[in-house]
PDB file of C-alpha atoms in Angstrom:
ATOM      1  CA  MET A 244     -70.097 -98.285-141.642  1.00 57.00           C
ATOM      2  CA  PRO A 245     -67.431 -99.531-144.117  1.00 63.00           C
ATOM      3  CA  THR A 246     -69.389 -97.951-146.990  1.00 69.00           C
ATOM      4  CA  LEU A 247     -71.181 -94.887-145.563  1.00 73.00           C
ATOM      5  CA  GLY A 248     -68.990 -94.030-142.551  1.00 73.00           C
ATOM      6  CA  TRP A 249     -69.583 -93.541-138.845  1.00 74.00           C
ATOM      7  CA  ARG A 250     -71.703 -90.381-139.274  1.00 84.00           C
ATOM      8  CA  TYR A 251     -74.475 -92.328-141.004  1.00 82.00           C
ATOM      9  CA  LEU A 252     -74.200 -95.034-138.353  1.00 79.00           C
ATOM     10  CA  PHE A 253     -74.724 -92.505-135.552  1.00 83.00           C
ATOM     11  CA  GLY A 254     -77.544 -90.803-137.426  1.00 86.00           C
ATOM     12  CA  ILE A 255     -79.487 -94.006-138.041  1.00 86.00           C
ATOM     13  CA  ALA A 256     -78.853 -95.248-134.491  1.00 83.00           C
ATOM     14  CA  SER A 257     -80.279 -91.966-133.122  1.00 88.00           C
ATOM     15  CA  LEU A 258     -83.638 -92.311-134.877  1.00 89.00           C
ATOM     16  CA  PRO A 259     -85.227 -94.498-132.145  1.00 88.00           C
ATOM     17  CA  LEU A 260     -84.280 -91.838-129.572  1.00 88.00           C
ATOM     18  CA  LEU A 261     -86.008 -89.184-131.667  1.00 89.00           C
ATOM     19  CA  ILE A 262     -89.153 -91.319-131.794  1.00 90.00           C
ATOM     20  CA  PHE A 263     -88.991 -91.819-128.028  1.00 87.00           C
ATOM     21  CA  PHE A 264     -88.619 -88.048-127.494  1.00 88.00           C
ATOM     22  CA  PHE A 265     -91.955 -87.365-129.186  1.00 88.00           C
ATOM     23  CA  ALA A 266     -93.574 -90.382-127.502  1.00 86.00           C
ATOM     24  CA  CYS A 267     -92.777 -88.858-124.096  1.00 84.00           C
ATOM     25  CA  PHE A 268     -95.426 -86.191-124.717  1.00 83.00           C
ATOM     26  CA  TRP A 269     -98.005 -88.992-124.948  1.00 82.00           C
ATOM     27  CA  LEU A 270     -96.854 -90.986-121.910  1.00 82.00           C
ATOM     28  CA  PRO A 271     -98.952 -90.318-118.777  1.00 81.00           C
ATOM     29  CA  GLU A 272     -97.551 -89.660-115.312  1.00 81.00           C
ATOM     30  CA  SER A 273     -97.576 -92.552-112.839  1.00 80.00           C
ATOM     31  CA  PRO A 274    -100.898 -92.651-110.924  1.00 82.00           C
ATOM     32  CA  ARG A 275     -99.031 -93.772-107.789  1.00 75.00           C
ATOM     33  CA  PHE A 276     -96.852 -90.679-107.987  1.00 76.00           C
ATOM     34  CA  ASP A 277     -99.846 -88.398-108.530  1.00 79.00           C
ATOM     35  CA  ILE A 278    -101.624 -89.896-105.506  1.00 76.00           C
ATOM     36  CA  ALA A 279     -98.516 -89.581-103.353  1.00 70.00           C
ATOM     37  CA  ARG A 280     -98.391 -85.902-104.366  1.00 72.00           C
ATOM     38  CA  GLY A 281    -102.065 -85.421-103.449  1.00 74.00           C
ATOM     39  CA  GLN A 282    -103.135 -85.027-107.099  1.00 78.00           C
ATOM     40  CA  THR A 283    -105.907 -87.611-107.017  1.00 81.00           C
ATOM     41  CA  ASP A 284    -107.812 -86.055-109.933  1.00 83.00           C
ATOM     42  CA  ARG A 285    -104.845 -86.456-112.280  1.00 85.00           C
ATOM     43  CA  ALA A 286    -104.336 -90.030-111.109  1.00 85.00           C
ATOM     44  CA  LEU A 287    -108.003 -90.783-111.785  1.00 85.00           C
ATOM     45  CA  GLU A 288    -107.768 -89.299-115.293  1.00 86.00           C
ATOM     46  CA  THR A 289    -104.777 -91.509-116.047  1.00 86.00           C
ATOM     47  CA  LEU A 290    -106.544 -94.634-114.804  1.00 86.00           C
ATOM     48  CA  GLN A 291    -109.661 -93.768-116.837  1.00 86.00           C
ATOM     49  CA  ARG A 292    -107.510 -93.354-119.940  1.00 85.00           C
ATOM     50  CA  ILE A 293    -105.830 -96.721-119.329  1.00 85.00           C
ATOM     51  CA  ALA A 294    -109.219 -98.376-118.824  1.00 87.00           C
ATOM     52  CA  ALA A 295    -110.554 -96.828-122.053  1.00 86.00           C
ATOM     53  CA  ASP A 296    -107.477 -97.928-124.032  1.00 84.00           C
ATOM     54  CA  ASN A 297    -108.046-101.502-122.826  1.00 87.00           C
ATOM     55  CA  ASN A 298    -111.846-101.427-123.292  1.00 88.00           C
ATOM     56  CA  LYS A 299    -112.383-102.026-119.581  1.00 86.00           C
ATOM     57  CA  ALA A 300    -114.757-100.379-117.134  1.00 84.00           C
ATOM     58  CA  MET A 301    -113.411 -98.504-114.134  1.00 83.00           C
ATOM     59  CA  PRO A 302    -114.216-100.073-110.739  1.00 80.00           C
ATOM     60  CA  LEU A 303    -116.952 -98.325-108.771  1.00 77.00           C
ATOM     61  CA  GLY A 304    -115.988 -96.161-105.805  1.00 75.00           C
ATOM     62  CA  ARG A 305    -113.709 -93.292-104.940  1.00 76.00           C
ATOM     63  CA  LEU A 306    -109.936 -93.239-105.467  1.00 74.00           C
ATOM     64  CA  LEU A 307    -108.177 -92.834-102.124  1.00 68.00           C
ATOM     65  CA  ASP A 308    -104.644 -93.085-100.803  1.00 62.00           C
ATOM     66  CA  ILE A 309    -105.007 -95.714 -98.084  1.00 55.00           C
ATOM     67  CA  HIS A 310    -101.398 -95.207 -96.936  1.00 55.00           C
ATOM     68  CA  HIS A 311    -101.958 -91.659 -95.627  1.00 55.00           C
ATOM     69  CA  GLU A 312    -104.678 -90.485 -93.279  1.00 52.00           C
ATOM     70  CA  SER A 313    -103.951 -86.809 -93.910  1.00 53.00           C
ATOM     71  CA  ASP A 314    -105.228 -84.979 -96.969  1.00 52.00           C
ATOM     72  CA  GLU A 315    -101.943 -83.064 -97.192  1.00 56.00           C
ATOM     73  CA  PRO A 316     -99.789 -84.098-100.170  1.00 54.00           C
ATOM     74  CA  VAL A 317     -96.540 -85.891 -99.432  1.00 56.00           C
ATOM     75  CA  ALA A 318     -93.489 -83.688 -99.923  1.00 60.00           C
ATOM     76  CA  ARG A 319     -91.482 -84.260-103.080  1.00 64.00           C
ATOM     77  CA  GLY A 320     -88.432 -86.420-102.477  1.00 68.00           C
ATOM     78  CA  GLN A 321     -85.014 -84.812-102.078  1.00 80.00           C
ATOM     79  CA  ILE A 322     -81.472 -86.175-102.234  1.00 84.00           C
ATOM     80  CA  ARG A 323     -81.220 -86.201 -98.450  1.00 87.00           C
ATOM     81  CA  ASP A 324     -84.166 -88.625 -98.367  1.00 84.00           C
ATOM     82  CA  LEU A 325     -81.892 -91.224 -99.945  1.00 88.00           C
ATOM     83  CA  PHE A 326     -79.770 -91.149 -96.791  1.00 90.00           C
ATOM     84  CA  THR A 327     -82.402 -91.789 -94.145  1.00 89.00           C
ATOM     85  CA  PRO A 328     -81.451 -94.499 -91.628  1.00 89.00           C
ATOM     86  CA  GLU A 329     -83.565 -96.995 -93.577  1.00 89.00           C
ATOM     87  CA  LEU A 330     -82.001 -96.234 -96.984  1.00 90.00           C
ATOM     88  CA  ARG A 331     -78.468 -94.897 -96.515  1.00 91.00           C
ATOM     89  CA  LEU A 332     -76.758 -98.299 -96.742  1.00 94.00           C
ATOM     90  CA  THR A 333     -78.850 -99.313 -99.732  1.00 94.00           C
ATOM     91  CA  THR A 334     -78.095 -96.031-101.494  1.00 95.00           C
ATOM     92  CA  GLY A 335     -74.347 -96.262-100.927  1.00 95.00           C
ATOM     93  CA  LEU A 336     -74.158 -99.864-102.132  1.00 96.00           C
ATOM     94  CA  LEU A 337     -76.342 -99.172-105.157  1.00 96.00           C
ATOM     95  CA  TRP A 338     -74.165 -96.265-106.244  1.00 96.00           C
ATOM     96  CA  PHE A 339     -71.127 -98.537-106.443  1.00 97.00           C
ATOM     97  CA  ILE A 340     -73.120-101.378-108.056  1.00 96.00           C
ATOM     98  CA  TRP A 341     -74.380 -99.060-110.794  1.00 96.00           C
ATOM     99  CA  LEU A 342     -70.903 -97.631-111.319  1.00 96.00           C
ATOM    100  CA  ALA A 343     -69.452-101.148-111.547  1.00 96.00           C
ATOM    101  CA  ASN A 344     -72.201-102.227-113.952  1.00 95.00           C
ATOM    102  CA  THR A 345     -71.455 -99.584-116.541  1.00 95.00           C
ATOM    103  CA  PHE A 346     -67.712 -99.824-115.923  1.00 96.00           C
ATOM    104  CA  ALA A 347     -67.835-103.545-116.703  1.00 95.00           C
ATOM    105  CA  TYR A 348     -70.483-103.411-119.446  1.00 93.00           C
ATOM    106  CA  TYR A 349     -68.874-100.685-121.547  1.00 92.00           C
ATOM    107  CA  GLY A 350     -65.503-102.107-120.636  1.00 92.00           C
ATOM    108  CA  VAL A 351     -66.207-105.463-122.254  1.00 91.00           C
ATOM    109  CA  VAL A 352     -67.640-103.659-125.300  1.00 87.00           C
ATOM    110  CA  LEU A 353     -64.475-101.578-125.762  1.00 87.00           C
ATOM    111  CA  MET A 354     -62.155-104.373-124.694  1.00 86.00           C
ATOM    112  CA  THR A 355     -63.445-106.736-127.376  1.00 81.00           C
ATOM    113  CA  THR A 356     -62.135-104.587-130.217  1.00 78.00           C
ATOM    114  CA  GLU A 357     -58.940-103.731-128.349  1.00 78.00           C
ATOM    115  CA  LEU A 358     -58.123-107.383-127.726  1.00 78.00           C
ATOM    116  CA  PHE A 359     -58.570-108.147-131.413  1.00 69.00           C
ATOM    117  CA  GLU A 360     -56.187-105.312-132.351  1.00 67.00           C
ATOM    118  CA  VAL A 361     -53.639-105.521-129.542  1.00 59.00           C
ATOM    119  CA  GLY A 362     -51.258-107.650-131.616  1.00 51.00           C
ATOM    120  CA  ASP A 363     -51.022-110.390-128.985  1.00 53.00           C
ATOM    121  CA  ALA A 364     -51.536-113.834-130.552  1.00 55.00           C
ATOM    122  CA  CYS A 365     -52.966-115.066-127.231  1.00 64.00           C
ATOM    123  CA  HIS A 366     -55.754-112.486-127.349  1.00 60.00           C
ATOM    124  CA  GLY A 367     -57.031-112.429-130.885  1.00 50.00           C
ATOM    125  CA  GLY A 368     -53.918-110.995-132.569  1.00 50.00           C
ATOM    126  CA  THR A 369     -52.153-112.588-135.508  1.00 47.00           C
ATOM    127  CA  ALA A 370     -48.870-114.429-135.791  1.00 44.00           C
ATOM    128  CA  ASP A 371     -46.904-115.923-138.673  1.00 47.00           C
ATOM    129  CA  ALA A 372     -45.972-119.590-139.134  1.00 44.00           C
ATOM    130  CA  ASN A 373     -42.968-119.169-136.832  1.00 49.00           C
ATOM    131  CA  GLY A 374     -45.089-117.710-134.049  1.00 45.00           C
ATOM    132  CA  ASN A 375     -43.819-114.153-134.501  1.00 49.00           C
ATOM    133  CA  VAL A 376     -46.486-111.658-133.579  1.00 43.00           C
ATOM    134  CA  GLU A 377     -47.100-108.833-136.021  1.00 50.00           C
ATOM    135  CA  GLU A 378     -46.354-105.366-134.750  1.00 47.00           C
ATOM    136  CA  PRO A 379     -49.534-103.600-133.670  1.00 46.00           C
ATOM    137  CA  PRO A 380     -50.567-100.550-135.699  1.00 47.00           C
ATOM    138  CA  CYS A 381     -49.905 -97.058-134.475  1.00 45.00           C
ATOM    139  CA  HIS A 382     -52.381 -96.293-131.706  1.00 44.00           C
ATOM    140  CA  LEU A 383     -53.281 -92.990-133.374  1.00 38.00           C
ATOM    141  CA  GLU A 384     -53.912 -94.617-136.724  1.00 45.00           C
ATOM    142  CA  CYS A 385     -57.502 -94.752-137.970  1.00 48.00           C
ATOM    143  CA  LYS A 386     -57.604 -98.425-138.863  1.00 53.00           C
ATOM    144  CA  SER A 387     -60.659 -99.991-140.503  1.00 57.00           C
ATOM    145  CA  LEU A 388     -61.964-103.209-139.027  1.00 58.00           C
ATOM    146  CA  SER A 389     -62.033-106.323-141.172  1.00 61.00           C
ATOM    147  CA  MET A 390     -65.157-108.320-141.977  1.00 63.00           C
ATOM    148  CA  ALA A 391     -64.025-110.937-139.436  1.00 65.00           C
ATOM    149  CA  ASP A 392     -63.836-108.199-136.786  1.00 62.00           C
ATOM    150  CA  TYR A 393     -67.381-107.045-137.562  1.00 67.00           C
ATOM    151  CA  THR A 394     -68.632-110.641-137.454  1.00 71.00           C
ATOM    152  CA  ASP A 395     -67.081-111.320-134.058  1.00 65.00           C
ATOM    153  CA  LEU A 396     -68.312-107.986-132.715  1.00 69.00           C
ATOM    154  CA  LEU A 397     -71.823-108.800-133.914  1.00 73.00           C
ATOM    155  CA  LEU A 398     -71.659-112.172-132.160  1.00 74.00           C
ATOM    156  CA  THR A 399     -70.637-110.625-128.847  1.00 75.00           C
ATOM    157  CA  THR A 400     -73.345-107.949-129.232  1.00 77.00           C
ATOM    158  CA  ALA A 401     -75.969-110.646-129.824  1.00 78.00           C
ATOM    159  CA  ALA A 402     -75.012-112.081-126.425  1.00 78.00           C
ATOM    160  CA  GLU A 403     -77.275-109.511-124.779  1.00 83.00           C
ATOM    161  CA  PHE A 404     -80.401-111.368-125.927  1.00 88.00           C
ATOM    162  CA  PRO A 405     -79.664-114.659-124.109  1.00 88.00           C
ATOM    163  CA  GLY A 406     -78.415-112.601-121.160  1.00 87.00           C
ATOM    164  CA  LEU A 407     -81.770-110.852-120.853  1.00 88.00           C
ATOM    165  CA  PHE A 408     -83.644-114.134-121.298  1.00 91.00           C
ATOM    166  CA  ILE A 409     -81.638-115.833-118.537  1.00 92.00           C
ATOM    167  CA  THR A 410     -82.291-112.896-116.226  1.00 92.00           C
ATOM    168  CA  PHE A 411     -86.010-113.104-116.984  1.00 92.00           C
ATOM    169  CA  LEU A 412     -86.007-116.785-116.023  1.00 92.00           C
ATOM    170  CA  ILE A 413     -84.065-116.588-112.759  1.00 93.00           C
ATOM    171  CA  ILE A 414     -84.935-113.211-111.252  1.00 93.00           C
ATOM    172  CA  GLU A 415     -88.191-114.430-109.687  1.00 91.00           C
ATOM    173  CA  TRP A 416     -86.540-117.668-108.580  1.00 92.00           C
ATOM    174  CA  LEU A 417     -83.318-116.410-107.006  1.00 91.00           C
ATOM    175  CA  GLY A 418     -84.559-112.953-106.121  1.00 92.00           C
ATOM    176  CA  ARG A 419     -83.150-109.617-107.249  1.00 93.00           C
ATOM    177  CA  ARG A 420     -79.995-109.502-105.119  1.00 94.00           C
ATOM    178  CA  ARG A 421     -78.845-113.032-105.811  1.00 95.00           C
ATOM    179  CA  THR A 422     -79.543-112.676-109.524  1.00 95.00           C
ATOM    180  CA  ILE A 423     -77.359-109.561-109.756  1.00 96.00           C
ATOM    181  CA  ALA A 424     -74.614-111.174-107.653  1.00 96.00           C
ATOM    182  CA  VAL A 425     -74.583-114.409-109.674  1.00 96.00           C
ATOM    183  CA  GLU A 426     -74.371-112.518-112.956  1.00 96.00           C
ATOM    184  CA  PHE A 427     -71.513-110.385-111.661  1.00 96.00           C
ATOM    185  CA  LEU A 428     -69.691-113.547-110.574  1.00 96.00           C
ATOM    186  CA  ILE A 429     -70.141-115.315-113.921  1.00 96.00           C
ATOM    187  CA  PHE A 430     -68.990-112.179-115.740  1.00 96.00           C
ATOM    188  CA  ALA A 431     -65.872-112.030-113.557  1.00 96.00           C
ATOM    189  CA  LEU A 432     -65.144-115.729-114.126  1.00 96.00           C
ATOM    190  CA  PHE A 433     -65.219-115.467-117.920  1.00 95.00           C
ATOM    191  CA  VAL A 434     -63.234-112.237-117.912  1.00 94.00           C
ATOM    192  CA  TYR A 435     -60.578-113.964-115.807  1.00 94.00           C
ATOM    193  CA  LEU A 436     -60.565-116.765-118.404  1.00 93.00           C
ATOM    194  CA  VAL A 437     -59.558-114.217-121.044  1.00 89.00           C
ATOM    195  CA  ASN A 438     -56.114-114.294-119.379  1.00 89.00           C
ATOM    196  CA  ILE A 439     -55.603-117.760-120.854  1.00 87.00           C
ATOM    197  CA  CYS A 440     -53.802-118.047-124.190  1.00 82.00           C
ATOM    198  CA  VAL A 441     -56.597-119.262-126.478  1.00 81.00           C
ATOM    199  CA  THR A 442     -57.664-119.094-130.099  1.00 81.00           C
ATOM    200  CA  ARG A 443     -59.776-116.222-131.368  1.00 78.00           C
ATOM    201  CA  LYS A 444     -62.924-118.384-131.469  1.00 83.00           C
ATOM    202  CA  VAL A 445     -62.523-119.350-127.817  1.00 86.00           C
ATOM    203  CA  LEU A 446     -61.754-115.728-126.911  1.00 85.00           C
ATOM    204  CA  THR A 447     -64.931-114.642-128.699  1.00 84.00           C
ATOM    205  CA  PHE A 448     -66.876-117.247-126.711  1.00 89.00           C
ATOM    206  CA  PHE A 449     -65.464-115.979-123.399  1.00 91.00           C
ATOM    207  CA  LEU A 450     -66.392-112.411-124.310  1.00 90.00           C
ATOM    208  CA  PHE A 451     -69.837-113.564-125.514  1.00 89.00           C
ATOM    209  CA  VAL A 452     -70.672-115.145-122.148  1.00 92.00           C
ATOM    210  CA  ALA A 453     -69.209-112.226-120.190  1.00 93.00           C
ATOM    211  CA  ARG A 454     -71.256-109.688-122.122  1.00 91.00           C
ATOM    212  CA  ALA A 455     -74.412-111.782-121.798  1.00 92.00           C
ATOM    213  CA  PHE A 456     -74.248-111.856-118.012  1.00 95.00           C
ATOM    214  CA  ILE A 457     -73.139-108.273-117.420  1.00 94.00           C
ATOM    215  CA  SER A 458     -76.014-107.146-119.656  1.00 92.00           C
ATOM    216  CA  GLY A 459     -78.431-109.315-117.688  1.00 93.00           C
ATOM    217  CA  GLY A 460     -77.054-108.021-114.402  1.00 93.00           C
ATOM    218  CA  PHE A 461     -77.549-104.461-115.600  1.00 92.00           C
ATOM    219  CA  GLN A 462     -81.219-105.145-116.325  1.00 93.00           C
ATOM    220  CA  ALA A 463     -81.717-106.891-112.979  1.00 94.00           C
ATOM    221  CA  THR A 464     -80.269-103.798-111.276  1.00 95.00           C
ATOM    222  CA  TYR A 465     -82.751-101.685-113.222  1.00 92.00           C
ATOM    223  CA  VAL A 466     -85.554-103.859-111.835  1.00 93.00           C
ATOM    224  CA  TYR A 467     -84.304-103.742-108.251  1.00 94.00           C
ATOM    225  CA  THR A 468     -83.619-100.011-107.911  1.00 94.00           C
ATOM    226  CA  PRO A 469     -87.137 -98.617-108.591  1.00 92.00           C
ATOM    227  CA  GLU A 470     -88.607-101.344-106.383  1.00 92.00           C
ATOM    228  CA  VAL A 471     -86.464-100.521-103.353  1.00 91.00           C
ATOM    229  CA  TYR A 472     -87.225 -96.775-103.267  1.00 91.00           C
ATOM    230  CA  PRO A 473     -90.650 -95.361-102.297  1.00 87.00           C
ATOM    231  CA  THR A 474     -92.662 -93.457-104.903  1.00 80.00           C
ATOM    232  CA  THR A 475     -91.728 -90.021-103.602  1.00 79.00           C
ATOM    233  CA  THR A 476     -87.980 -90.706-103.973  1.00 86.00           C
ATOM    234  CA  ARG A 477     -88.032 -93.338-106.730  1.00 87.00           C
ATOM    235  CA  ALA A 478     -87.200 -90.982-109.577  1.00 86.00           C
ATOM    236  CA  ILE A 479     -84.427 -89.163-107.725  1.00 91.00           C
ATOM    237  CA  GLY A 480     -83.044 -92.461-106.407  1.00 92.00           C
ATOM    238  CA  LEU A 481     -82.924 -94.002-109.863  1.00 92.00           C
ATOM    239  CA  GLY A 482     -81.572 -90.775-111.336  1.00 92.00           C
ATOM    240  CA  MET A 483     -78.709 -90.563-108.826  1.00 94.00           C
ATOM    241  CA  CYS A 484     -77.819 -94.204-109.463  1.00 94.00           C
ATOM    242  CA  SER A 485     -77.839 -93.539-113.196  1.00 93.00           C
ATOM    243  CA  GLY A 486     -75.606 -90.530-112.598  1.00 94.00           C
ATOM    244  CA  MET A 487     -73.096 -92.695-110.718  1.00 94.00           C
ATOM    245  CA  SER A 488     -73.173 -95.165-113.598  1.00 93.00           C
ATOM    246  CA  ARG A 489     -72.021 -92.389-115.946  1.00 94.00           C
ATOM    247  CA  ILE A 490     -68.889 -92.091-113.812  1.00 95.00           C
ATOM    248  CA  GLY A 491     -68.183 -95.752-114.490  1.00 93.00           C
ATOM    249  CA  ALA A 492     -68.723 -95.143-118.194  1.00 93.00           C
ATOM    250  CA  LEU A 493     -66.258 -92.223-118.092  1.00 94.00           C
ATOM    251  CA  ILE A 494     -63.568 -94.238-116.321  1.00 94.00           C
ATOM    252  CA  THR A 495     -63.732 -97.420-118.378  1.00 93.00           C
ATOM    253  CA  PRO A 496     -62.059 -96.131-121.593  1.00 92.00           C
ATOM    254  CA  PHE A 497     -58.906 -95.402-119.591  1.00 92.00           C
ATOM    255  CA  VAL A 498     -58.770 -99.084-118.680  1.00 91.00           C
ATOM    256  CA  ALA A 499     -59.968-100.645-121.944  1.00 87.00           C
ATOM    257  CA  GLN A 500     -58.064 -98.342-124.287  1.00 83.00           C
ATOM    258  CA  VAL A 501     -55.109 -97.026-122.268  1.00 86.00           C
ATOM    259  CA  MET A 502     -54.211 -99.526-119.554  1.00 87.00           C
ATOM    260  CA  LEU A 503     -54.869-102.455-121.898  1.00 82.00           C
ATOM    261  CA  ARG A 504     -52.263-101.091-124.310  1.00 79.00           C
ATOM    262  CA  GLN A 505     -49.688-101.140-121.522  1.00 82.00           C
ATOM    263  CA  SER A 506     -50.661-104.470-119.948  1.00 84.00           C
ATOM    264  CA  VAL A 507     -53.383-106.736-121.322  1.00 84.00           C
ATOM    265  CA  TYR A 508     -53.524-108.769-118.128  1.00 88.00           C
ATOM    266  CA  LEU A 509     -53.775-105.746-115.827  1.00 90.00           C
ATOM    267  CA  GLY A 510     -56.692-104.357-117.838  1.00 89.00           C
ATOM    268  CA  ILE A 511     -58.514-107.689-117.949  1.00 91.00           C
ATOM    269  CA  ASN A 512     -58.080-108.372-114.226  1.00 93.00           C
ATOM    270  CA  THR A 513     -59.228-104.865-113.307  1.00 94.00           C
ATOM    271  CA  TYR A 514     -62.662-105.541-114.800  1.00 94.00           C
ATOM    272  CA  ALA A 515     -62.944-108.963-113.193  1.00 94.00           C
ATOM    273  CA  THR A 516     -61.888-107.725-109.748  1.00 96.00           C
ATOM    274  CA  VAL A 517     -64.273-104.751-109.764  1.00 96.00           C
ATOM    275  CA  SER A 518     -67.088-107.154-110.689  1.00 96.00           C
ATOM    276  CA  LEU A 519     -66.201-109.469-107.793  1.00 96.00           C
ATOM    277  CA  ILE A 520     -66.361-106.530-105.383  1.00 96.00           C
ATOM    278  CA  ALA A 521     -69.732-105.498-106.857  1.00 96.00           C
ATOM    279  CA  ALA A 522     -71.045-109.051-106.371  1.00 96.00           C
ATOM    280  CA  GLY A 523     -70.101-108.873-102.695  1.00 96.00           C
ATOM    281  CA  PHE A 524     -71.716-105.450-102.296  1.00 96.00           C
ATOM    282  CA  THR A 525     -74.897-106.784-103.896  1.00 96.00           C
ATOM    283  CA  LEU A 526     -75.186-109.516-101.272  1.00 95.00           C
ATOM    284  CA  LEU A 527     -74.811-106.840 -98.579  1.00 95.00           C
ATOM    285  CA  LEU A 528     -77.951-105.002 -99.762  1.00 94.00           C
ATOM    286  CA  PRO A 529     -80.300-105.074 -96.749  1.00 93.00           C
ATOM    287  CA  ILE A 530     -83.571-105.174 -98.709  1.00 90.00           C
ATOM    288  CA  GLU A 531     -84.782-107.928-101.029  1.00 91.00           C
ATOM    289  CA  THR A 532     -87.651-106.643-103.182  1.00 89.00           C
ATOM    290  CA  LYS A 533     -88.898-109.976-104.512  1.00 88.00           C
ATOM    291  CA  GLY A 534     -92.576-110.233-103.530  1.00 85.00           C
ATOM    292  CA  ARG A 535     -92.350-106.965-101.580  1.00 83.00           C
ATOM    293  CA  GLU A 536     -95.069-104.332-101.859  1.00 78.00           C
ATOM    294  CA  MET A 537     -93.826-101.112-103.434  1.00 72.00           C
ATOM    295  CA  LYS A 538     -93.904 -98.187-101.000  1.00 74.00           C
ATOM    296  CA  ASP A 539     -95.380 -94.766-101.679  1.00 63.00           C
ATOM    297  CA  ALA A 540     -93.828 -92.507 -99.057  1.00 61.00           C
ATOM    298  CA  GLY A 541     -91.435 -94.492 -96.905  1.00 56.00           C
ATOM    299  CA  VAL A 542     -89.811 -97.769 -96.048  1.00 46.00           C
ATOM    300  CA  ALA A 543     -90.885 -99.567 -92.955  1.00 40.00           C
ATOM    301  CA  LYS A 544     -88.001-100.147 -90.603  1.00 38.00           C
ATOM    302  CA  SER A 545     -88.838-103.787 -90.153  1.00 36.00           C
ATOM    303  CA  GLN A 546     -88.716-104.322 -93.898  1.00 41.00           C
ATOM    304  CA  SER A 547     -85.569-102.278 -94.325  1.00 38.00           C
ATOM    305  CA  SER A 548     -83.687-104.842 -92.273  1.00 38.00           C
ATOM    306  CA  GLN A 549     -85.269-107.788 -94.076  1.00 40.00           C
ATOM    307  CA  SER A 550     -82.875-110.124 -95.832  1.00 41.00           C
ATOM    308  CA  ILE A 551     -83.120-113.337 -97.791  1.00 40.00           C
ATOM    309  CA  ASN A 552     -82.842-116.506 -95.729  1.00 36.00           C
TER     310      ASN A 552
END
């Protein structure tokens, strides 16, 4: 970006999305969804294609939906299906958890640069030999980042890899809910630590750990959400949660780039406190999906009240 500018950066970063757009025409529909919709022939074609791609033979027999005695297709899920007695609490909690995830994730991304530029020697700013802090630049000024800024930003971005690896290791051990809650709590802890007056290296470490765990928590939430909704409402359930997350993404710049300019500590503590609330909401989720069979058209009431011992 220092040599070509932000337009080239955006253009190059968009290439994978363009590739994915064309790949979507090749991706098959989910056989479970086709069966739930009564389109057994399409589901069979997809399974035959998968078997051929893997050089495997299809099992003998006829493809049936053992969960429904009727030949009538299951109705397509609607938004009101997310608020059935079995799912309404889960839906409400998930909407806030998704909102908090993006609020915190994009918040720590934006906050990293802001803390480096805020002019506060306790939060990555610079000071002279007498401890006098340099005046921060005009907030409307287009100021180029230094090589040290890019290096520290790259380090905090790389934190997502260990965050994903840790999530991979613990999600089947702790379960989905506890994994999300623990990662929210660790994120909040290290964001609270940013309040301490530390050197830039220590600040970068705090932000590194915070970003690692909020990234891991985001992925664990992505695992949990499709598992908790039945096939007929899975797409709309995940889509509504993703929509709520966009609200969090819209709100977070006002904290990371406006509130932080007025009070560093208020901005920092806002992210940590929201994450603590999200951790509590996660533990209130009534359904643990670890080891649970995915549903096609509904959630059994007995399982909807199941919780981790």
